């Protein structure tokens, strides 16, 4: 019985094998014989193209989640090469497309570095344009030193652009053909013929049934505010020079990257990771299906420390102040030209910074004149040639002699080094004559103006009255080295920690003067340095952080402008700002009380000319004015620092600089507007719903 089992099993297995083999041959027959012609047709008529799917760039928001910069979808025209070159006359189609784009006021991409009309000449070209043109010349056996006219003639022949086309039309056609050729050679993203095109153009193209293009969409940056232009920056296409920086970071050659400001500084957070897809089309160029092989990953949302509401108030207040003064000065200048009377200078610019006292966070950074970030690229030529330099970020790049706003720093050094006590008094005179035999005898401003003196005063009164003589006298004893040491601790002449480009300025020192002028230091330089003159120059942001350090008792914080970064769906925190201490003045805390009281007196002393601006305010503040000399016969720069509230829990510090602004005291009303807004609206400021809750 057992002997019969094996043959039966073998028979069963053989039958199963034959059946499976039969199924296989039937399937193979259907695939190759019956369906072979169909599958062959698909393979012959269907093309596959690998494309890049651009990732959405992250948004930029203020500290409360108010949107500053976001994305909007735009319509683009991409050349459908398959469809274009299936036409009887592709060149005629190209010319029709170019003419349509121009007719509706749009623009198309043409990187051929030759002028658009005769006489044909080379335009200025970047590294990529030069390398691509050289590659074309080599591929077509032409000398690299060929002229623009010779190149265009060769291109007309190469691309079959006949004599029926005039010179300008031929230039349009070969420009597009050259662009298509480049895209094919470098094998990157499709040729986007025209970006962000208008609806009237799209409607026209559809109505006329013009072939050779396909509609695609991409993201463009959309500015939700007209303020903070110098900070937000802008984006643009990656250049050949920038490619080395972004190589290996999943950027395509057509990628848009941050070029300036926050867009540039936080590119790594804002830029997403592009996706990839396979696009299947028939021979007519009609897309049959799209298969995503790699989903795009959008960039992160960047929250800044800025309060855009406060930024708006600051920009408007500074602009109103400057423009009002310039209106008056314009009349004076006109009268001077007419009657030969004394003239003046127009204000060319200014800056204003507001920072948090306890963290150093910038709440507002203003540069005047400003511009609209949304139209900056369109108006670039006008902006870059404007004599008042509106593109120049004066808050971070402008350096100004602090004038008397530096006196609290000198006072700090005098008290900390024991040169004076808080109660020590000095009988001031109008003129400091210690170096008169050397031909140097500087005067106090009150003596120069009124032939008065400040009498016998202490350091608190010296700050309140801004007595030059007091600081000449004791600054001479202190010396420049100690003066510079305390300036450094306050962050004056040092990097602030902000992520945007800034200059450091400098504190006057013997080595600086000798290195940059070749002239030896003399004691008069020390006297001038004690009152914020000589070679001393700082940025408005440094001055605001310095004022904050005075207010909080000597701690200087980083001025980082990055508050937080969230994932694109707001579900994850990618970065959270932590308060960073850059330096600390480790001195008797009571010293700051005397400095602060001297600044309080600037606004509230019985003799103060500024008290009328502040007596009716519910917020008590402390300030210091500065009138920085620019030279004989020139209008002084106006400087002003303030913190509020005066007392145990100061919240904000302000620094204002106005070029050729005159007396620093004139800036008090500007500061008052800022204080009023901050303490009126700050308590009611809320984060935007559906975003992310940020503490103030």
CSV table of N, CA and C in Angstrom, one decimal, residues 5 65 118 126 165 188 225 283 319 328-329 367 413 424 449 483 558 599-600 664 669 677 679:
chain,number,residue,atom,x,y,z
A,5,UNK,N,1.6,4.9,-2.8
A,5,UNK,CA,1.4,6.3,-2.4
A,5,UNK,C,2.3,7.2,-3.3
A,65,UNK,N,2.4,86.3,16.0
A,65,UNK,CA,1.8,85.5,15.0
A,65,UNK,C,1.2,86.2,13.9
A,118,UNK,N,19.0,95.9,-32.6
A,118,UNK,CA,20.3,96.4,-33.2
A,118,UNK,C,20.6,97.8,-32.7
A,126,UNK,N,26.5,87.2,-16.0
A,126,UNK,CA,27.1,86.6,-14.8
A,126,UNK,C,27.9,85.4,-15.2
A,165,UNK,N,11.9,86.8,-41.1
A,165,UNK,CA,11.9,87.4,-39.8
A,165,UNK,C,12.8,88.6,-39.8
A,188,UNK,N,17.8,70.1,-16.3
A,188,UNK,CA,17.2,70.4,-15.0
A,188,UNK,C,15.7,70.6,-15.2
A,225,UNK,N,2.7,93.4,4.8
A,225,UNK,CA,2.9,94.6,5.5
A,225,UNK,C,3.8,95.5,4.6
A,283,UNK,N,2.5,61.7,-27.3
A,283,UNK,CA,3.4,62.3,-28.3
A,283,UNK,C,3.0,63.7,-28.6
A,319,UNK,N,9.2,109.2,10.5
A,319,UNK,CA,9.0,109.9,9.2
A,319,UNK,C,8.3,111.2,9.3
A,328,UNK,N,10.3,122.7,6.8
A,328,UNK,CA,10.7,124.0,7.2
A,328,UNK,C,12.1,124.4,6.6
A,329,UNK,N,13.0,123.4,6.6
A,329,UNK,CA,14.3,123.7,6.1
A,329,UNK,C,14.3,124.0,4.6
A,367,UNK,N,14.6,102.2,9.8
A,367,UNK,CA,15.5,103.0,9.0
A,367,UNK,C,14.8,103.9,8.1
A,413,UNK,N,31.9,104.5,34.4
A,413,UNK,CA,33.3,104.2,34.6
A,413,UNK,C,33.9,105.1,35.8
A,424,UNK,N,30.2,113.5,45.4
A,424,UNK,CA,31.3,114.5,45.2
A,424,UNK,C,30.8,115.5,44.2
A,449,UNK,N,27.0,128.9,24.5
A,449,UNK,CA,25.7,129.4,24.1
A,449,UNK,C,25.3,130.7,24.9
A,483,UNK,N,37.8,104.2,29.9
A,483,UNK,CA,36.6,104.6,29.2
A,483,UNK,C,36.2,103.6,28.2
A,558,UNK,N,21.9,89.4,24.1
A,558,UNK,CA,21.9,89.3,22.7
A,558,UNK,C,20.7,89.9,22.0
A,599,UNK,N,19.3,110.4,34.5
A,599,UNK,CA,18.5,110.3,33.2
A,599,UNK,C,17.1,110.7,33.5
A,600,UNK,N,16.6,110.3,34.7
A,600,UNK,CA,15.2,110.7,35.0
A,600,UNK,C,15.1,112.3,35.0
A,664,UNK,N,19.4,117.0,20.1
A,664,UNK,CA,18.8,115.7,20.4
A,664,UNK,C,17.5,115.8,21.1
A,669,UNK,N,9.5,114.2,21.5
A,669,UNK,CA,8.1,113.9,21.1
A,669,UNK,C,8.0,112.6,20.3
A,677,UNK,N,2.1,104.4,22.7
A,677,UNK,CA,1.5,103.2,22.0
A,677,UNK,C,1.8,101.9,22.7
A,679,UNK,N,2.6,101.2,25.9
A,679,UNK,CA,1.9,100.9,27.2
A,679,UNK,C,0.4,101.0,27.1
